[in-house]
PDB file of N, CA and C in Angstrom:
ATOM      1  N   MET W  25      63.722 100.602 115.689  1.00 66.00           N
ATOM      2  CA  MET W  25      64.008 101.439 114.531  1.00 66.00           C
ATOM      3  C   MET W  25      64.234 100.526 113.318  1.00 66.00           C
ATOM      4  N   ASN W  26      63.575 100.839 112.190  1.00 81.00           N
ATOM      5  CA  ASN W  26      63.749 100.002 111.003  1.00 81.00           C
ATOM      6  C   ASN W  26      64.974 100.461 110.198  1.00 81.00           C
ATOM      7  N   ASN W  27      65.279  99.728 109.149  1.00 86.00           N
ATOM      8  CA  ASN W  27      66.476 100.023 108.350  1.00 86.00           C
ATOM      9  C   ASN W  27      66.444 101.415 107.729  1.00 86.00           C
ATOM     10  N   THR W  28      65.273 101.854 107.275  1.00 86.00           N
ATOM     11  CA  THR W  28      65.168 103.190 106.687  1.00 86.00           C
ATOM     12  C   THR W  28      65.491 104.245 107.732  1.00 86.00           C
ATOM     13  N   HIS W  29      64.968 104.089 108.941  1.00 89.00           N
ATOM     14  CA  HIS W  29      65.242 105.044 110.013  1.00 89.00           C
ATOM     15  C   HIS W  29      66.737 105.102 110.326  1.00 89.00           C
ATOM     16  N   ILE W  30      67.377 103.951 110.371  1.00 93.00           N
ATOM     17  CA  ILE W  30      68.815 103.899 110.654  1.00 93.00           C
ATOM     18  C   ILE W  30      69.596 104.588 109.541  1.00 93.00           C
ATOM     19  N   THR W  31      69.242 104.296 108.308  1.00 94.00           N
ATOM     20  CA  THR W  31      69.930 104.910 107.170  1.00 94.00           C
ATOM     21  C   THR W  31      69.720 106.416 107.165  1.00 94.00           C
ATOM     22  N   VAL W  32      68.494 106.871 107.411  1.00 95.00           N
ATOM     23  CA  VAL W  32      68.214 108.307 107.469  1.00 95.00           C
ATOM     24  C   VAL W  32      69.051 108.960 108.571  1.00 95.00           C
ATOM     25  N   ALA W  33      69.123 108.337 109.750  1.00 96.00           N
ATOM     26  CA  ALA W  33      69.915 108.879 110.855  1.00 96.00           C
ATOM     27  C   ALA W  33      71.383 109.019 110.460  1.00 96.00           C
ATOM     28  N   GLU W  34      71.908 108.021 109.773  1.00 97.00           N
ATOM     29  CA  GLU W  34      73.310 108.078 109.338  1.00 97.00           C
ATOM     30  C   GLU W  34      73.536 109.219 108.353  1.00 97.00           C
ATOM     31  N   VAL W  35      72.609 109.394 107.414  1.00 97.00           N
ATOM     32  CA  VAL W  35      72.746 110.467 106.428  1.00 97.00           C
ATOM     33  C   VAL W  35      72.613 111.833 107.107  1.00 97.00           C
ATOM     34  N   LEU W  36      71.720 111.951 108.075  1.00 98.00           N
ATOM     35  CA  LEU W  36      71.583 113.218 108.804  1.00 98.00           C
ATOM     36  C   LEU W  36      72.891 113.584 109.511  1.00 98.00           C
ATOM     37  N   MET W  37      73.523 112.601 110.114  1.00 98.00           N
ATOM     38  CA  MET W  37      74.814 112.861 110.773  1.00 98.00           C
ATOM     39  C   MET W  37      75.867 113.286 109.755  1.00 98.00           C
ATOM     40  N   ASP W  38      75.822 112.681 108.570  1.00 98.00           N
ATOM     41  CA  ASP W  38      76.763 113.064 107.512  1.00 98.00           C
ATOM     42  C   ASP W  38      76.488 114.487 107.032  1.00 98.00           C
ATOM     43  N   ILE W  39      75.224 114.884 106.965  1.00 98.00           N
ATOM     44  CA  ILE W  39      74.874 116.254 106.567  1.00 98.00           C
ATOM     45  C   ILE W  39      75.438 117.238 107.581  1.00 98.00           C
ATOM     46  N   GLU W  40      75.255 116.941 108.851  1.00 98.00           N
ATOM     47  CA  GLU W  40      75.800 117.816 109.898  1.00 98.00           C
ATOM     48  C   GLU W  40      77.315 117.909 109.791  1.00 98.00           C
ATOM     49  N   LYS W  41      77.964 116.786 109.594  1.00 98.00           N
ATOM     50  CA  LYS W  41      79.425 116.757 109.449  1.00 98.00           C
ATOM     51  C   LYS W  41      79.863 117.609 108.256  1.00 98.00           C
ATOM     52  N   GLU W  42      79.160 117.487 107.150  1.00 97.00           N
ATOM     53  CA  GLU W  42      79.506 118.248 105.946  1.00 97.00           C
ATOM     54  C   GLU W  42      79.298 119.747 106.162  1.00 97.00           C
ATOM     55  N   LEU W  43      78.219 120.130 106.829  1.00 98.00           N
ATOM     56  CA  LEU W  43      77.996 121.552 107.130  1.00 98.00           C
ATOM     57  C   LEU W  43      79.138 122.101 107.977  1.00 98.00           C
ATOM     58  N   ARG W  44      79.600 121.319 108.921  1.00 97.00           N
ATOM     59  CA  ARG W  44      80.720 121.749 109.773  1.00 97.00           C
ATOM     60  C   ARG W  44      82.000 121.888 108.952  1.00 97.00           C
ATOM     61  N   GLU W  45      82.266 120.893 108.096  1.00 96.00           N
ATOM     62  CA  GLU W  45      83.480 120.924 107.275  1.00 96.00           C
ATOM     63  C   GLU W  45      83.481 122.105 106.310  1.00 96.00           C
ATOM     64  N   LEU W  46      82.309 122.479 105.827  1.00 96.00           N
ATOM     65  CA  LEU W  46      82.193 123.626 104.922  1.00 96.00           C
ATOM     66  C   LEU W  46      82.157 124.952 105.682  1.00 96.00           C
ATOM     67  N   GLN W  47      82.260 124.869 107.000  1.00 96.00           N
ATOM     68  CA  GLN W  47      82.200 126.033 107.888  1.00 96.00           C
ATOM     69  C   GLN W  47      80.883 126.796 107.725  1.00 96.00           C
ATOM     70  N   LEU W  48      79.818 126.026 107.587  1.00 96.00           N
ATOM     71  CA  LEU W  48      78.474 126.595 107.474  1.00 96.00           C
ATOM     72  C   LEU W  48      77.657 126.339 108.736  1.00 96.00           C
ATOM     73  N   TRP W  49      78.297 125.813 109.765  1.00 97.00           N
ATOM     74  CA  TRP W  49      77.625 125.495 111.021  1.00 97.00           C
ATOM     75  C   TRP W  49      77.752 126.685 111.964  1.00 97.00           C
ATOM     76  N   ASP W  50      76.617 127.202 112.422  1.00 96.00           N
ATOM     77  CA  ASP W  50      76.626 128.330 113.359  1.00 96.00           C
ATOM     78  C   ASP W  50      76.797 127.807 114.781  1.00 96.00           C
ATOM     79  N   GLU W  51      77.700 128.423 115.521  1.00 95.00           N
ATOM     80  CA  GLU W  51      77.921 128.027 116.912  1.00 95.00           C
ATOM     81  C   GLU W  51      76.856 128.613 117.837  1.00 95.00           C
ATOM     82  N   GLU W  52      76.248 129.714 117.439  1.00 95.00           N
ATOM     83  CA  GLU W  52      75.223 130.352 118.260  1.00 95.00           C
ATOM     84  C   GLU W  52      73.836 130.029 117.706  1.00 95.00           C
ATOM     85  N   MET W  53      72.907 129.900 118.621  1.00 94.00           N
ATOM     86  CA  MET W  53      71.515 129.627 118.246  1.00 94.00           C
ATOM     87  C   MET W  53      70.925 130.825 117.512  1.00 94.00           C
ATOM     88  N   ILE W  54      70.099 130.535 116.554  1.00 94.00           N
ATOM     89  CA  ILE W  54      69.425 131.585 115.790  1.00 94.00           C
ATOM     90  C   ILE W  54      68.276 132.149 116.638  1.00 94.00           C
ATOM     91  N   SER W  55      67.816 133.333 116.320  1.00 94.00           N
ATOM     92  CA  SER W  55      66.780 133.988 117.124  1.00 94.00           C
ATOM     93  C   SER W  55      65.435 133.257 117.029  1.00 94.00           C
ATOM     94  N   GLU W  56      64.625 133.457 118.043  1.00 95.00           N
ATOM     95  CA  GLU W  56      63.273 132.887 118.053  1.00 95.00           C
ATOM     96  C   GLU W  56      62.447 133.430 116.890  1.00 95.00           C
ATOM     97  N   ALA W  57      62.649 134.695 116.572  1.00 94.00           N
ATOM     98  CA  ALA W  57      61.908 135.308 115.460  1.00 94.00           C
ATOM     99  C   ALA W  57      62.249 134.611 114.146  1.00 94.00           C
ATOM    100  N   ALA W  58      63.514 134.310 113.943  1.00 94.00           N
ATOM    101  CA  ALA W  58      63.917 133.618 112.716  1.00 94.00           C
ATOM    102  C   ALA W  58      63.306 132.221 112.660  1.00 94.00           C
ATOM    103  N   LEU W  59      63.259 131.548 113.800  1.00 93.00           N
ATOM    104  CA  LEU W  59      62.695 130.204 113.857  1.00 93.00           C
ATOM    105  C   LEU W  59      61.187 130.186 113.622  1.00 93.00           C
ATOM    106  N   ALA W  60      60.544 131.319 113.832  1.00 94.00           N
ATOM    107  CA  ALA W  60      59.088 131.400 113.691  1.00 94.00           C
ATOM    108  C   ALA W  60      58.630 131.603 112.250  1.00 94.00           C
ATOM    109  N   SER W  61      59.555 131.645 111.317  1.00 94.00           N
ATOM    110  CA  SER W  61      59.200 131.850 109.914  1.00 94.00           C
ATOM    111  C   SER W  61      58.199 130.799 109.452  1.00 94.00           C
ATOM    112  N   GLU W  62      57.288 131.233 108.613  1.00 93.00           N
ATOM    113  CA  GLU W  62      56.313 130.308 108.031  1.00 93.00           C
ATOM    114  C   GLU W  62      56.560 130.099 106.538  1.00 93.00           C
ATOM    115  N   GLN W  63      57.625 130.697 106.026  1.00 93.00           N
ATOM    116  CA  GLN W  63      57.977 130.554 104.613  1.00 93.00           C
ATOM    117  C   GLN W  63      58.682 129.221 104.374  1.00 93.00           C
ATOM    118  N   PRO W  64      58.540 128.647 103.183  1.00 90.00           N
ATOM    119  CA  PRO W  64      59.294 127.433 102.872  1.00 90.00           C
ATOM    120  C   PRO W  64      60.791 127.679 103.057  1.00 90.00           C
ATOM    121  N   PHE W  65      61.450 126.756 103.703  1.00 92.00           N
ATOM    122  CA  PHE W  65      62.884 126.837 103.985  1.00 92.00           C
ATOM    123  C   PHE W  65      63.251 128.094 104.778  1.00 92.00           C
ATOM    124  N   ALA W  66      62.271 128.751 105.373  1.00 94.00           N
ATOM    125  CA  ALA W  66      62.483 129.975 106.163  1.00 94.00           C
ATOM    126  C   ALA W  66      63.328 130.988 105.393  1.00 94.00           C
ATOM    127  N   VAL W  67      63.050 131.118 104.095  1.00 94.00           N
ATOM    128  CA  VAL W  67      63.866 131.975 103.235  1.00 94.00           C
ATOM    129  C   VAL W  67      63.834 133.442 103.648  1.00 94.00           C
ATOM    130  N   ASP W  68      62.843 133.817 104.418  1.00 95.00           N
ATOM    131  CA  ASP W  68      62.742 135.214 104.830  1.00 95.00           C
ATOM    132  C   ASP W  68      63.557 135.537 106.078  1.00 95.00           C
ATOM    133  N   THR W  69      64.025 134.508 106.790  1.00 96.00           N
ATOM    134  CA  THR W  69      64.718 134.786 108.049  1.00 96.00           C
ATOM    135  C   THR W  69      66.076 134.119 108.218  1.00 96.00           C
ATOM    136  N   MET W  70      66.419 133.186 107.334  1.00 96.00           N
ATOM    137  CA  MET W  70      67.708 132.498 107.496  1.00 96.00           C
ATOM    138  C   MET W  70      68.223 131.971 106.167  1.00 96.00           C
ATOM    139  N   THR W  71      69.504 131.619 106.164  1.00 96.00           N
ATOM    140  CA  THR W  71      70.096 131.021 104.972  1.00 96.00           C
ATOM    141  C   THR W  71      69.689 129.549 104.892  1.00 96.00           C
ATOM    142  N   PHE W  72      69.904 128.954 103.750  1.00 96.00           N
ATOM    143  CA  PHE W  72      69.577 127.541 103.593  1.00 96.00           C
ATOM    144  C   PHE W  72      70.378 126.666 104.572  1.00 96.00           C
ATOM    145  N   PRO W  73      71.701 126.889 104.732  1.00 97.00           N
ATOM    146  CA  PRO W  73      72.425 126.085 105.725  1.00 97.00           C
ATOM    147  C   PRO W  73      71.876 126.271 107.148  1.00 97.00           C
ATOM    148  N   GLN W  74      71.447 127.475 107.489  1.00 97.00           N
ATOM    149  CA  GLN W  74      70.845 127.691 108.809  1.00 97.00           C
ATOM    150  C   GLN W  74      69.538 126.910 108.921  1.00 97.00           C
ATOM    151  N   TRP W  75      68.747 126.884 107.857  1.00 97.00           N
ATOM    152  CA  TRP W  75      67.509 126.122 107.872  1.00 97.00           C
ATOM    153  C   TRP W  75      67.799 124.646 108.120  1.00 97.00           C
ATOM    154  N   LEU W  76      68.833 124.130 107.437  1.00 98.00           N
ATOM    155  CA  LEU W  76      69.213 122.736 107.666  1.00 98.00           C
ATOM    156  C   LEU W  76      69.571 122.516 109.131  1.00 98.00           C
ATOM    157  N   GLN W  77      70.397 123.406 109.674  1.00 98.00           N
ATOM    158  CA  GLN W  77      70.892 123.248 111.037  1.00 98.00           C
ATOM    159  C   GLN W  77      69.814 123.434 112.102  1.00 98.00           C
ATOM    160  N   PHE W  78      69.001 124.464 111.953  1.00 97.00           N
ATOM    161  CA  PHE W  78      68.095 124.836 113.036  1.00 97.00           C
ATOM    162  C   PHE W  78      66.656 124.325 112.893  1.00 97.00           C
ATOM    163  N   ILE W  79      66.292 123.909 111.701  1.00 96.00           N
ATOM    164  CA  ILE W  79      64.924 123.416 111.509  1.00 96.00           C
ATOM    165  C   ILE W  79      64.915 121.965 111.030  1.00 96.00           C
ATOM    166  N   PHE W  80      65.541 121.702 109.893  1.00 97.00           N
ATOM    167  CA  PHE W  80      65.449 120.373 109.302  1.00 97.00           C
ATOM    168  C   PHE W  80      66.083 119.290 110.178  1.00 97.00           C
ATOM    169  N   LEU W  81      67.358 119.462 110.528  1.00 98.00           N
ATOM    170  CA  LEU W  81      68.032 118.416 111.303  1.00 98.00           C
ATOM    171  C   LEU W  81      67.358 118.168 112.655  1.00 98.00           C
ATOM    172  N   PRO W  82      67.068 119.213 113.447  1.00 97.00           N
ATOM    173  CA  PRO W  82      66.398 118.934 114.728  1.00 97.00           C
ATOM    174  C   PRO W  82      65.038 118.241 114.565  1.00 97.00           C
ATOM    175  N   ARG W  83      64.270 118.675 113.572  1.00 96.00           N
ATOM    176  CA  ARG W  83      62.963 118.058 113.349  1.00 96.00           C
ATOM    177  C   ARG W  83      63.104 116.579 112.977  1.00 96.00           C
ATOM    178  N   MET W  84      64.047 116.282 112.116  1.00 97.00           N
ATOM    179  CA  MET W  84      64.255 114.891 111.707  1.00 97.00           C
ATOM    180  C   MET W  84      64.791 114.048 112.859  1.00 97.00           C
ATOM    181  N   TYR W  85      65.755 114.581 113.622  1.00 97.00           N
ATOM    182  CA  TYR W  85      66.272 113.853 114.788  1.00 97.00           C
ATOM    183  C   TYR W  85      65.141 113.573 115.784  1.00 97.00           C
ATOM    184  N   PHE W  86      64.244 114.544 115.966  1.00 97.00           N
ATOM    185  CA  PHE W  86      63.117 114.354 116.880  1.00 97.00           C
ATOM    186  C   PHE W  86      62.211 113.223 116.392  1.00 97.00           C
ATOM    187  N   LEU W  87      61.865 113.252 115.112  1.00 95.00           N
ATOM    188  CA  LEU W  87      61.000 112.205 114.562  1.00 95.00           C
ATOM    189  C   LEU W  87      61.633 110.828 114.738  1.00 95.00           C
ATOM    190  N   LEU W  88      62.930 110.754 114.488  1.00 95.00           N
ATOM    191  CA  LEU W  88      63.629 109.478 114.636  1.00 95.00           C
ATOM    192  C   LEU W  88      63.653 109.034 116.096  1.00 95.00           C
ATOM    193  N   SER W  89      63.985 109.950 116.995  1.00 95.00           N
ATOM    194  CA  SER W  89      64.094 109.575 118.413  1.00 95.00           C
ATOM    195  C   SER W  89      62.750 109.157 119.003  1.00 95.00           C
ATOM    196  N   GLN W  90      61.675 109.729 118.506  1.00 94.00           N
ATOM    197  CA  GLN W  90      60.337 109.395 118.988  1.00 94.00           C
ATOM    198  C   GLN W  90      59.688 108.278 118.173  1.00 94.00           C
ATOM    199  N   GLN W  91      60.420 107.773 117.198  1.00 91.00           N
ATOM    200  CA  GLN W  91      59.937 106.728 116.295  1.00 91.00           C
ATOM    201  C   GLN W  91      58.613 107.112 115.646  1.00 91.00           C
ATOM    202  N   LYS W  92      58.542 108.367 115.244  1.00 92.00           N
ATOM    203  CA  LYS W  92      57.358 108.896 114.555  1.00 92.00           C
ATOM    204  C   LYS W  92      57.534 108.655 113.057  1.00 92.00           C
ATOM    205  N   PRO W  93      56.445 108.717 112.298  1.00 91.00           N
ATOM    206  CA  PRO W  93      56.554 108.564 110.846  1.00 91.00           C
ATOM    207  C   PRO W  93      57.410 109.693 110.247  1.00 91.00           C
ATOM    208  N   LEU W  94      58.202 109.335 109.274  1.00 92.00           N
ATOM    209  CA  LEU W  94      59.039 110.311 108.584  1.00 92.00           C
ATOM    210  C   LEU W  94      58.256 110.937 107.435  1.00 92.00           C
ATOM    211  N   PRO W  95      58.651 112.133 107.007  1.00 91.00           N
ATOM    212  CA  PRO W  95      57.985 112.737 105.840  1.00 91.00           C
ATOM    213  C   PRO W  95      58.067 111.792 104.649  1.00 91.00           C
ATOM    214  N   THR W  96      57.081 111.880 103.779  1.00 87.00           N
ATOM    215  CA  THR W  96      57.081 110.989 102.610  1.00 87.00           C
ATOM    216  C   THR W  96      57.461 111.710 101.333  1.00 87.00           C
ATOM    217  N   ASN W  97      57.793 112.963 101.443  1.00 85.00           N
ATOM    218  CA  ASN W  97      58.262 113.719 100.286  1.00 85.00           C
ATOM    219  C   ASN W  97      59.063 114.887 100.818  1.00 85.00           C
ATOM    220  N   CYS W  98      60.331 114.947 100.447  1.00 87.00           N
ATOM    221  CA  CYS W  98      61.190 115.974 101.028  1.00 87.00           C
ATOM    222  C   CYS W  98      61.542 117.061 100.002  1.00 87.00           C
ATOM    223  N   GLY W  99      62.215 116.720  98.944  1.00 90.00           N
ATOM    224  CA  GLY W  99      62.548 117.683  97.907  1.00 90.00           C
ATOM    225  C   GLY W  99      63.511 118.781  98.334  1.00 90.00           C
ATOM    226  N   ILE W 100      64.505 118.427  99.135  1.00 95.00           N
ATOM    227  CA  ILE W 100      65.469 119.423  99.626  1.00 95.00           C
ATOM    228  C   ILE W 100      66.588 119.674  98.621  1.00 95.00           C
ATOM    229  N   ALA W 101      66.998 118.658  97.899  1.00 96.00           N
ATOM    230  CA  ALA W 101      68.152 118.792  97.006  1.00 96.00           C
ATOM    231  C   ALA W 101      67.991 119.919  95.972  1.00 96.00           C
ATOM    232  N   PRO W 102      66.835 120.082  95.333  1.00 96.00           N
ATOM    233  CA  PRO W 102      66.714 121.187  94.380  1.00 96.00           C
ATOM    234  C   PRO W 102      66.946 122.561  95.025  1.00 96.00           C
ATOM    235  N   MET W 103      66.475 122.736  96.248  1.00 95.00           N
ATOM    236  CA  MET W 103      66.718 124.000  96.947  1.00 95.00           C
ATOM    237  C   MET W 103      68.201 124.174  97.218  1.00 95.00           C
ATOM    238  N   ALA W 104      68.867 123.101  97.608  1.00 96.00           N
ATOM    239  CA  ALA W 104      70.312 123.153  97.857  1.00 96.00           C
ATOM    240  C   ALA W 104      71.058 123.506  96.575  1.00 96.00           C
ATOM    241  N   GLU W 105      70.675 122.881  95.472  1.00 95.00           N
ATOM    242  CA  GLU W 105      71.340 123.175  94.194  1.00 95.00           C
ATOM    243  C   GLU W 105      71.160 124.642  93.829  1.00 95.00           C
ATOM    244  N   HIS W 106      69.965 125.161  94.028  1.00 94.00           N
ATOM    245  CA  HIS W 106      69.699 126.575  93.741  1.00 94.00           C
ATOM    246  C   HIS W 106      70.539 127.477  94.646  1.00 94.00           C
ATOM    247  N   TYR W 107      70.531 127.196  95.941  1.00 95.00           N
ATOM    248  CA  TYR W 107      71.250 128.033  96.905  1.00 95.00           C
ATOM    249  C   TYR W 107      72.753 128.038  96.609  1.00 95.00           C
ATOM    250  N   PHE W 108      73.330 126.863  96.394  1.00 94.00           N
ATOM    251  CA  PHE W 108      74.777 126.764  96.231  1.00 94.00           C
ATOM    252  C   PHE W 108      75.255 127.108  94.826  1.00 94.00           C
ATOM    253  N   SER W 109      74.350 127.284  93.876  1.00 93.00           N
ATOM    254  CA  SER W 109      74.763 127.586  92.498  1.00 93.00           C
ATOM    255  C   SER W 109      75.504 128.914  92.394  1.00 93.00           C
ATOM    256  N   SER W 110      75.228 129.835  93.299  1.00 90.00           N
ATOM    257  CA  SER W 110      75.878 131.151  93.221  1.00 90.00           C
ATOM    258  C   SER W 110      76.991 131.315  94.250  1.00 90.00           C
ATOM    259  N   ILE W 111      77.310 130.252  94.969  1.00 90.00           N
ATOM    260  CA  ILE W 111      78.338 130.330  96.007  1.00 90.00           C
ATOM    261  C   ILE W 111      79.531 129.486  95.586  1.00 90.00           C
ATOM    262  N   LYS W 112      80.702 130.057  95.692  1.00 85.00           N
ATOM    263  CA  LYS W 112      81.926 129.337  95.349  1.00 85.00           C
ATOM    264  C   LYS W 112      82.338 128.462  96.528  1.00 85.00           C
ATOM    265  N   LEU W 113      81.720 127.293  96.604  1.00 90.00           N
ATOM    266  CA  LEU W 113      81.953 126.376  97.708  1.00 90.00           C
ATOM    267  C   LEU W 113      81.805 124.963  97.154  1.00 90.00           C
ATOM    268  N   HIS W 114      82.652 124.052  97.606  1.00 92.00           N
ATOM    269  CA  HIS W 114      82.566 122.669  97.126  1.00 92.00           C
ATOM    270  C   HIS W 114      81.402 121.977  97.835  1.00 92.00           C
ATOM    271  N   SER W 115      80.207 122.192  97.313  1.00 94.00           N
ATOM    272  CA  SER W 115      78.982 121.714  97.957  1.00 94.00           C
ATOM    273  C   SER W 115      78.467 120.402  97.369  1.00 94.00           C
ATOM    274  N   VAL W 116      79.178 119.838  96.409  1.00 95.00           N
ATOM    275  CA  VAL W 116      78.710 118.608  95.755  1.00 95.00           C
ATOM    276  C   VAL W 116      78.448 117.482  96.759  1.00 95.00           C
ATOM    277  N   PRO W 117      79.352 117.228  97.725  1.00 97.00           N
ATOM    278  CA  PRO W 117      79.051 116.156  98.693  1.00 97.00           C
ATOM    279  C   PRO W 117      77.793 116.434  99.521  1.00 97.00           C
ATOM    280  N   LEU W 118      77.595 117.669  99.953  1.00 97.00           N
ATOM    281  CA  LEU W 118      76.411 118.019 100.731  1.00 97.00           C
ATOM    282  C   LEU W 118      75.143 117.838  99.898  1.00 97.00           C
ATOM    283  N   ILE W 119      75.165 118.303  98.677  1.00 97.00           N
ATOM    284  CA  ILE W 119      74.005 118.144  97.797  1.00 97.00           C
ATOM    285  C   ILE W 119      73.721 116.658  97.556  1.00 97.00           C
ATOM    286  N   GLY W 120      74.773 115.869  97.411  1.00 97.00           N
ATOM    287  CA  GLY W 120      74.596 114.424  97.249  1.00 97.00           C
ATOM    288  C   GLY W 120      73.911 113.787  98.445  1.00 97.00           C
ATOM    289  N   LEU W 121      74.272 114.233  99.639  1.00 98.00           N
ATOM    290  CA  LEU W 121      73.627 113.715 100.850  1.00 98.00           C
ATOM    291  C   LEU W 121      72.157 114.129 100.907  1.00 98.00           C
ATOM    292  N   LEU W 122      71.870 115.348 100.491  1.00 97.00           N
ATOM    293  CA  LEU W 122      70.483 115.813 100.492  1.00 97.00           C
ATOM    294  C   LEU W 122      69.657 115.061  99.445  1.00 97.00           C
ATOM    295  N   LYS W 123      70.273 114.726  98.317  1.00 97.00           N
ATOM    296  CA  LYS W 123      69.584 113.896  97.319  1.00 97.00           C
ATOM    297  C   LYS W 123      69.274 112.522  97.897  1.00 97.00           C
ATOM    298  N   LYS W 124      70.207 112.003  98.691  1.00 96.00           N
ATOM    299  CA  LYS W 124      69.989 110.692  99.303  1.00 96.00           C
ATOM    300  C   LYS W 124      68.815 110.750 100.272  1.00 96.00           C
ATOM    301  N   ILE W 125      68.724 111.820 101.061  1.00 96.00           N
ATOM    302  CA  ILE W 125      67.572 111.993 101.963  1.00 96.00           C
ATOM    303  C   ILE W 125      66.281 112.050 101.148  1.00 96.00           C
ATOM    304  N   ASP W 126      66.293 112.829 100.069  1.00 95.00           N
ATOM    305  CA  ASP W 126      65.097 112.914  99.219  1.00 95.00           C
ATOM    306  C   ASP W 126      64.678 111.531  98.729  1.00 95.00           C
ATOM    307  N   GLU W 127      65.649 110.725  98.316  1.00 94.00           N
ATOM    308  CA  GLU W 127      65.347 109.385  97.810  1.00 94.00           C
ATOM    309  C   GLU W 127      64.826 108.474  98.909  1.00 94.00           C
ATOM    310  N   LEU W 128      65.403 108.585 100.098  1.00 93.00           N
ATOM    311  CA  LEU W 128      64.994 107.732 101.212  1.00 93.00           C
ATOM    312  C   LEU W 128      63.578 108.047 101.688  1.00 93.00           C
ATOM    313  N   LEU W 129      63.165 109.296 101.515  1.00 91.00           N
ATOM    314  CA  LEU W 129      61.873 109.720 102.049  1.00 91.00           C
ATOM    315  C   LEU W 129      60.756 109.751 101.016  1.00 91.00           C
ATOM    316  N   VAL W 130      60.980 109.139  99.886  1.00 84.00           N
ATOM    317  CA  VAL W 130      59.918 109.056  98.880  1.00 84.00           C
ATOM    318  C   VAL W 130      58.991 107.914  99.266  1.00 84.00           C
ATOM    319  N   LYS W 131      57.722 108.235  99.341  1.00 65.00           N
ATOM    320  CA  LYS W 131      56.717 107.227  99.704  1.00 65.00           C
ATOM    321  C   LYS W 131      56.548 106.253  98.537  1.00 65.00           C
ATOM    322  N   PRO W 132      56.691 104.951  98.819  1.00 57.00           N
ATOM    323  CA  PRO W 132      56.466 103.972  97.742  1.00 57.00           C
ATOM    324  C   PRO W 132      55.038 104.061  97.238  1.00 57.00           C
ATOM    325  N   ARG W 133      54.897 103.948  95.958  1.00 43.00           N
ATOM    326  CA  ARG W 133      53.569 104.035  95.356  1.00 43.00           C
ATOM    327  C   ARG W 133      53.036 102.636  95.082  1.00 43.00           C
ATOM    328  N   ASP W 134      51.757 102.468  95.303  1.00 44.00           N
ATOM    329  CA  ASP W 134      51.093 101.195  95.054  1.00 44.00           C
ATOM    330  C   ASP W 134      50.400 101.303  93.694  1.00 44.00           C
ATOM    331  N   PHE W 135      50.863 100.515  92.730  1.00 40.00           N
ATOM    332  CA  PHE W 135      50.320 100.599  91.360  1.00 40.00           C
ATOM    333  C   PHE W 135      49.382  99.443  91.049  1.00 40.00           C
ATOM    334  N   ARG W 136      48.683  98.953  92.052  1.00 43.00           N
ATOM    335  CA  ARG W 136      47.743  97.844  91.805  1.00 43.00           C
ATOM    336  C   ARG W 136      46.571  98.271  90.991  1.00 43.00           C
TER     337      ARG W 136
END
C-alpha cells in the first residue's frame, strides 16, 4: 500500500468516526432496493449520510483492501455542503474530512 492509500484509509476511518459521533450512523443495513439506486449519491433512495455509510465507505475500503486503483475525481464535499446546509448539525469536521478525500483523489495532471 502506498502513502496515498494509507492516508485515504485513515481519512475514511475518521469519516466513519465522525458519522457515528454525529449520530448519523445506521445500526441496521439499508434495503437492497435502496442500494440498487442508479442516481448520483443514491438521492432517490437514501440520505447523504446513508450513502456515505452504505455505498462510499464500503466501496473505498474494498478498493483499498484489494489494492485496486482509487477514483481520480471524487467531488463529495460540495454534496455534503449542500446536504448539511439545511440541517442544524455541527458538520464542519465531517465536511473537512470529505474535502480532504476530494483533494487526495485528484488525479495529477501532466502539463508537458
